């Protein structure tokens, strides 16, 4: 105990020396650490319970503060130094609680543990410990970034170290870890993931990209070194199948974060110098590394990759190495050739110079790993015409043969997942052809193998799977060409793209149903849950497109909801590209319109749907998206007051009111219905009651329109508002001189719903004021109400009778001799 207290006093910014009422709690914390650090307690249940309690205590801010002030960080350091997996995990998870959303504790923790020591834990072989360290570093990054935004003051106002400097030190250590010997492949991947999440700006609106520029200057070579690493040989950096893809994504994010041509030119120069340094050196190993680096760039910032390909001798070396007898050399060269064929101009060059080479490799190689990559190269070249039926690169039937071989390899469980991924890559290109799509969706075994592979550890397959599904569902953007422009193009002898007969809507609908029956929604739900840099924003956009295609038909939406589609769409609608978020939000709108939102989005999830739906109300969205968002919000607004408050909080009201004036009658009607449901909220009623606006006038006028559904919505809103706010009744005669005609037309309507709404409005006005009642009884409304009151028992009859009863009470009319 003496040792503990001595350490406590030496701790920077340590605990108060005087024991207060919390001394009992502090004693408990000390007791937990004593149990955890006692070598005799190793593996006991007591030790396990103490570690669990420590983690739970750190999750609450008060508990985290107690641990921090009880010399906790130094004691946790001792737990980390034991090297025992359980103790290291407990220490890291406790540190997450201490550092979470607290920049001063984060900086103090880093100063005690040492930034290099914390980052080094990422590189351990144990996957769970590496992931826990990754989580801790992410929390530290978040706390420090928040500190940079707010200034240099801690939570309690104490002056602390500049968080921007600490942030750079952390990033610098992560960059060093990328190329350190002895770091595990998983640790390297986690370091890349952290850099992807923390270095580039979250939004282009953020003015400063200084951290990105600093990382490019200080660490671009290290990132390229990981991207150019070969998985197999000893002495190389330890990498996994996903490492190069993660490096490509990081390079792409850094390149996209650059703001001007000068910054981009510097990026290109650094990449080209690095590739030249390896390519121009002696020996074949350097050339292989250079080509592998080019492949990495082609999968990430392809502009940089294409420029690197144009360096003297690179493309020629790729073609030459394809004929090598060494498998490793062939693999590197063929993969580079596949990635190089991405651009149409280069695809035509390779079609002329490399097709015979790829065919030769495909037919004669004895290694499946080479044959499958050669096949993907052929697939990519064969699909260079995209969906244009008239532009076929190969002879009739060749693409079907290639697809058949891809499906065969995909279904072969004996081949490892890394190699089978290439079969999916091939299908992603070949499914531009509608004949291939039809055969693929008919093959249940191939679909199941595809979905199974998407759930495997081989995460780099996700984009290819999503691409194949987009092609099968035709969910890419397609605009029907103007017939006049087509005729003009033909006259000018210009090429006109042709749609494949099997890409017509009837074929697409049939394919969607087959995919749903095969379990595509469950597979996509698992893909969305992936916490991996491979799930890029582009990949998210592809998944959003597929989901939108799956919910197009009303009868398919129940299946999508039952398989977890609603839950999967929420993260897609909240994060990703603008197009991807819009597509996912539209799919959410379709589900919300036709199914019970409380069943589709149970619990708190229903409140998360509101923001994506409101985003569809912006003017840059299509009329259909506006309409579907209004319909969905109408359904939500009718459920509960809390949901109505959430809609108002997202600032939807001004946009909804704007659509009430829309020329398109369906959008105008949907906006009016939404407005009337929102009118159940006090805030909206206040808006109608406020002086100097035409909201009430608009509802009265819409109640007299020809569109019956619009009249029903407006009259319903009017009935509710006059019930909730009687003061509005006296203003109805003031807003328009036609108010009496409009109310009489509602009462005379053959539609019972309109009659009922009209009768309720009249009843509310009669009850609100004797003067208004007098005006109504002096008009034809008296006769209409008398006839309605004598009808069969119904809500309309009761409302009409109540109006007459109130008029009798006022002495405006006399009951007839029968007392009626």
PDB file of N, CA, C and O in Angstrom, residues 32 78 211 269 283 334 402 459 493 512 529 542 811:
ATOM      1  N   UNK A  32      -8.732  -3.646  -6.499  1.00  0.00           N
ATOM      2  CA  UNK A  32      -8.820  -4.307  -7.812  1.00  0.00           C
ATOM      3  C   UNK A  32      -7.438  -4.458  -8.423  1.00  0.00           C
ATOM      4  O   UNK A  32      -7.077  -5.527  -8.934  1.00  0.00           O
ATOM      5  N   UNK A  78       1.586  -1.210 -15.748  1.00  0.00           N
ATOM      6  CA  UNK A  78       2.158  -2.448 -15.197  1.00  0.00           C
ATOM      7  C   UNK A  78       1.393  -3.672 -15.699  1.00  0.00           C
ATOM      8  O   UNK A  78       1.984  -4.724 -15.964  1.00  0.00           O
ATOM      9  N   UNK A 211      -2.855  18.299 -42.147  1.00  0.00           N
ATOM     10  CA  UNK A 211      -2.422  16.986 -41.653  1.00  0.00           C
ATOM     11  C   UNK A 211      -2.169  16.040 -42.837  1.00  0.00           C
ATOM     12  O   UNK A 211      -1.199  15.277 -42.835  1.00  0.00           O
ATOM     13  N   UNK A 269       4.798  13.414 -58.105  1.00  0.00           N
ATOM     14  CA  UNK A 269       6.269  13.435 -58.150  1.00  0.00           C
ATOM     15  C   UNK A 269       6.860  12.462 -57.137  1.00  0.00           C
ATOM     16  O   UNK A 269       7.774  11.685 -57.466  1.00  0.00           O
ATOM     17  N   UNK A 283      18.728  -5.761 -60.597  1.00  0.00           N
ATOM     18  CA  UNK A 283      17.993  -6.927 -60.115  1.00  0.00           C
ATOM     19  C   UNK A 283      16.509  -6.860 -60.425  1.00  0.00           C
ATOM     20  O   UNK A 283      15.930  -5.788 -60.595  1.00  0.00           O
ATOM     21  N   UNK A 334       0.634 -10.132 -64.049  1.00  0.00           N
ATOM     22  CA  UNK A 334      -0.750 -10.316 -64.537  1.00  0.00           C
ATOM     23  C   UNK A 334      -1.709  -9.411 -63.769  1.00  0.00           C
ATOM     24  O   UNK A 334      -2.607  -8.800 -64.355  1.00  0.00           O
ATOM     25  N   UNK A 402     -16.331 -17.577 -70.641  1.00  0.00           N
ATOM     26  CA  UNK A 402     -15.507 -17.022 -69.558  1.00  0.00           C
ATOM     27  C   UNK A 402     -16.287 -17.004 -68.242  1.00  0.00           C
ATOM     28  O   UNK A 402     -15.756 -17.360 -67.179  1.00  0.00           O
ATOM     29  N   UNK A 459     -11.915  -9.668 -47.166  1.00  0.00           N
ATOM     30  CA  UNK A 459     -12.763  -8.472 -47.249  1.00  0.00           C
ATOM     31  C   UNK A 459     -12.601  -7.719 -48.559  1.00  0.00           C
ATOM     32  O   UNK A 459     -13.479  -6.962 -48.963  1.00  0.00           O
ATOM     33  N   UNK A 493     -23.600   9.404 -88.656  1.00  0.00           N
ATOM     34  CA  UNK A 493     -22.770   8.188 -88.610  1.00  0.00           C
ATOM     35  C   UNK A 493     -21.934   8.101 -87.330  1.00  0.00           C
ATOM     36  O   UNK A 493     -20.770   7.710 -87.350  1.00  0.00           O
ATOM     37  N   UNK A 512     -34.259  -9.818 -59.957  1.00  0.00           N
ATOM     38  CA  UNK A 512     -34.340  -9.327 -58.570  1.00  0.00           C
ATOM     39  C   UNK A 512     -35.024 -10.366 -57.689  1.00  0.00           C
ATOM     40  O   UNK A 512     -34.568 -10.658 -56.577  1.00  0.00           O
ATOM     41  N   UNK A 529     -22.215  -4.407 -42.205  1.00  0.00           N
ATOM     42  CA  UNK A 529     -21.708  -4.440 -40.824  1.00  0.00           C
ATOM     43  C   UNK A 529     -20.187  -4.468 -40.753  1.00  0.00           C
ATOM     44  O   UNK A 529     -19.602  -4.291 -39.684  1.00  0.00           O
ATOM     45  N   UNK A 542     -22.618   1.437 -54.035  1.00  0.00           N
ATOM     46  CA  UNK A 542     -23.079   0.287 -54.824  1.00  0.00           C
ATOM     47  C   UNK A 542     -24.137  -0.512 -54.058  1.00  0.00           C
ATOM     48  O   UNK A 542     -25.168  -0.911 -54.619  1.00  0.00           O
ATOM     49  N   UNK A 811     -80.375  30.099 -29.665  1.00  0.00           N
ATOM     50  CA  UNK A 811     -81.644  30.754 -30.000  1.00  0.00           C
ATOM     51  C   UNK A 811     -81.697  31.245 -31.427  1.00  0.00           C
ATOM     52  O   UNK A 811     -82.520  32.093 -31.782  1.00  0.00           O
TER      53      UNK A 811
END
